[in-house]
Backbone as a ProteinNet text record, in pm:
[ID]
protein_1_A
[PRIMARY]
MDTIVLAYSGGLDTSIIIPWLKENYGCEVVAVCVDLGQGEELEPLREKAINSGAAKIYIENVKEEFVTDFIWPVLKSGALYEGKYLL
[TERTIARY]
35.4	-17	58.8	123.2	146	38.1	179.7	176	199	75.6	90.9	109.7	208.4	266.6	225.8	138.9	81.5	123.3	182.2	117.8	27.6	-59.9	-113.8	-114.6	-235.7	-295.2	-399.4	-476.5	-637.9	-700	-721.2	-875.3	-942	-1000.7	-1170	-1068.3	-980.6	-949.6	-816.7	-735.5	-657.7	-689.6	-871.9	-902.2	-962.5	-1069.6	-1077.1	-1060.3	-944.2	-888.9	-850.7	-760.4	-746.9	-803.1	-1004.5	-1071.4	-1083.8	-1058	-1023.8	-938.2	-844	-696.7	-753.6	-770.3	-756.2	-837.1	-956.4	-1090.9	-1018.3	-943.7	-943	-782.1	-720.5	-589.5	-594.2	-656.8	-613.1	-511.9	-516.2	-331.4	-317.5	-234.9	-263.3	-192.8	-201	-245.1	-154.6	5.2	-16.5	-6.7	-40.1	22.9	92.4	151.5	311.3	275.9	269.1	283.6	397.7	429.2	544.2	481.2	587.1	557.9	655.1	592.8	709.9	688.5	638.5	610.1	441.1	359.2	208.7	132	255.3	174.6	132.3	-25.4	-99.7	-189.1	-173	-294.1	-279.5	-197.1	-152.3	-184.5	-167.7	-247.9	-334.1	-410.8	-637.1	-539.1	-440.3	-477.6	-449.5	-341.5	-356.6	-460.4	-555.4	-680.5	-780.4	-727.1	-867.5	-817	-648.5	-593.9	-660.6	-666.9	-703.5	-822.9	-887.1	-1037.4	-1071.6	-984	-989	-995.4	-980.7	-860.4	-718.3	-602.1	-470.8	-429.9	-268.7	-321.8	-212.7	-98.4	32.4	-12.8	-19.1	36.2	146.5	271.7	431.4	363.2	415.5	457.4	594.7	639.5	779.4	790.6	926.1	954.4	1056.4	985	1205.6	1135.7	1111	1137.6	1279.8	1324.5	1560.6	1570.4	1540.5	1602.7	1484	1387.8	1222.5	1425.5	1393.8	1391.9	1625	1703.7	1855.2	1839.4	1785.9	1700.6	1681.8	1554.7	1491	1484.1	1473.1	1457.5	1590.7	1631.2	1794.8	1839.2	1833	1861.4	1838	1660.5	1584.2	1563	1598.9	1646.5	1778.9	1896.2	2016.3	2041.6	2006.7	2013.2	1953.8	1856.7	1833.1	1904.9	2002.8	1997.5	2155.6	2249.8	2376.7	2489.1	2523.4	2638.6	2790.9	2831.9	2929.2	2918.3	2752.7	2808.8	2868.6	2799.7	2899.8	2812.2	2785	2703.1	2555	2507	2352.5	2291.8	2178.3	2189.8	2077.9
-59.4	-33.9	107.7	177.7	352	418.5	526.4	591	748.7	827	980.7	1079.4	1127.1	1156.5	1356.6	1383.7	1508	1565.4	1767.7	1852.4	1802.5	1830.4	1861	2004.8	2067.2	2156.4	2137.1	2124.6	2029.8	2093.3	2168.9	2248.9	2157.3	2258.5	2229	2095.2	2241.3	2102	2001.6	2072.7	1913.7	1832.3	1764.6	1749.6	1652.5	1697.8	1665.2	1536.4	1585.8	1587.8	1500.7	1457.4	1297.6	1113.7	1203.7	1054.5	1008.8	1149.5	1159.9	1075.4	1162.5	1031.3	898.6	851.5	712.8	710.5	777.8	681.9	691.4	788.8	811.3	739.4	685	619.1	537.5	517.2	395.1	403	452	503.2	555.5	446.5	543.9	608.9	757.6	916.4	888.5	946.7	958.4	1188.1	1178.1	1361.6	1380.5	1478.6	1580.4	1766.6	1771.9	1845.7	1923.4	2098.1	2158.2	2265.6	2156.7	2267.5	2412.2	2523.7	2647.7	2730.9	2692.1	2731.1	2776.5	2710	2733.6	2613	2484.5	2574.2	2443.6	2437.4	2279.9	2350.2	2377	2399.8	2210.6	2195.6	2112.9	1970	1929.1	1784.1	1743	1902.8	1801.8	1810.5	1835.7	1746.8	1600.5	1571.7	1372.8	1295.1	1376.3	1295.5	1346.9	1439.1	1517.8	1435.5	1402.5	1382.3	1215.2	1141	982.3	942.3	1077.1	1028.1	1071.1	1158.5	1196.9	1091.3	972.2	780.2	813.7	930.4	958.2	841.6	715.3	613.3	618.3	831.3	825.6	987.3	1004.8	1176	1235	1284.7	1296.5	1376.6	1560.9	1680	1680.2	1766	1757.3	1910.7	1888.9	2019.9	2102.6	2239.2	2271.4	2455.2	2437.8	2577.2	2664	2567.5	2541.1	2578.3	2513.4	2524.6	2635.8	2665.5	2796.4	2909.1	2935.3	3106.5	3029.3	2975.7	2993.1	2974.3	2926.6	2909.6	3052.7	3146.4	3191.6	3334	3327.6	3410.2	3504.4	3493	3556.1	3593.6	3551.6	3621.2	3717.9	3678.9	3759	3964.8	3907.3	4000	4043.2	4028.4	3980.4	4091	4068.6	4132.8	4336.5	4328.9	4518.5	4569	4503.4	4514.4	4544.5	4480.7	4450.2	4611.3	4641.3	4849.5	4778.2	4730.7	4670.5	4581.5	4500.7	4365.7	4297.8	4353.2	4307.2	4309.4	4442.1	4462.1	4422.1	4480.1	4404.1	4529.7	4611.1	4731.7	4757.6
33.9	61.7	38.1	-78.7	-92	-35.7	65.9	196.6	131.9	183.4	155.9	257.1	252.6	414.8	368.5	485.7	447.3	528.8	520	597.2	681.6	818.1	817.7	899.9	866.2	1046.4	1091.3	1016.7	1167.6	1101.6	1027.7	997.7	861.9	894	750	652.4	547.6	445.3	460.3	560.4	559.1	574	726.9	773.3	714.5	624.1	484.3	350.4	374.2	207.2	305.7	372.3	494.4	345.1	425.1	380.2	260.7	206.9	11	-36.8	34	-19.5	-32.4	93.5	74.8	27.3	-16.5	-122.2	-231.5	-291	-429.4	-484.8	-402.3	-391.7	-285.4	-290.8	-181.4	-114.2	-22.6	-6.8	166.5	332.5	385.5	383.1	489.2	464.9	624.9	651.4	791	756.5	901.1	835.6	921.8	968.9	998.8	1014.3	1104.4	1167.5	1213.8	1220.5	1313.7	1382.3	1527.3	1615	1614.7	1622.6	1607.8	1734.7	1806.4	1900.7	2002.6	1856.3	1928.8	2064.4	2162	2307	2269.1	2330.8	2365.6	2247.5	2146.2	2088	1989.2	1994.8	1859.2	1918.2	2076.5	2111.5	2003.9	2041.9	1990.1	1806.3	1810.2	1615.1	1683.1	1810.8	1741.1	1680.7	1854.2	1798.2	1661.9	1596.3	1514.1	1385.2	1398.9	1277.4	1222.8	1381.8	1359.9	1393.7	1426.8	1373.8	1169.8	1178.2	1011.9	940	965.5	884.2	822.6	864.9	990.5	1034.7	954.2	996	1134.5	1117.4	1204.2	1194.6	1356.9	1318.5	1388.7	1296.7	1383.9	1429.3	1528.9	1568.3	1539.9	1488.5	1446	1485.5	1670.5	1749.8	1641.8	1598	1481.7	1585.8	1754.4	1737.7	1733.3	1781	1764.1	1653.4	1516.8	1413.3	1302.9	1377.6	1308.6	1348.7	1498	1498.8	1512.2	1503.6	1429.9	1225.9	1156.3	1112.9	989.9	1105.3	1002	1108.4	1253.6	1266.4	1314.1	1413.7	1375.4	1240.4	1147	996	1016.6	991.9	910.5	1049.1	1164.1	1182.4	1268.8	1177.5	1159.4	1035.4	963.8	829.8	809.3	932.8	873	1010.6	1082.7	1327.9	1254	1225.7	1235.3	1173.1	1201.9	1264.8	1161.3	1047.9	1046.5	1020.3	970.4	997.5	1027.9	1229.6	1366.6	1435.3	1444.5	1573.7	1593.4	1652.7	1662.9	1715.6	1691.8	1762.2	1802.5
[MASK]
+++++++++++++++++++++++++++++++++++++++++++++++++++++++++++++++++++++++++++++++++++++++

């Protein structure tokens, strides 16, 4: 059986697409959600994804990578004096 990995938000669109994918493609659906610091609001997604028909759900904690790879570079891009002193 084929497997589809779905970027899952828990909203109407991604919850409805799970049974549609299973029905139309005859596949297993694995839901993946990214934790950027949303906190407790992600926990209900586990039950919601499974109830929608997902075989599994993974909630990946990427807070550190998000800050290191995106937040700091954005802040530094406009807030450096002589290319090295934070303003």
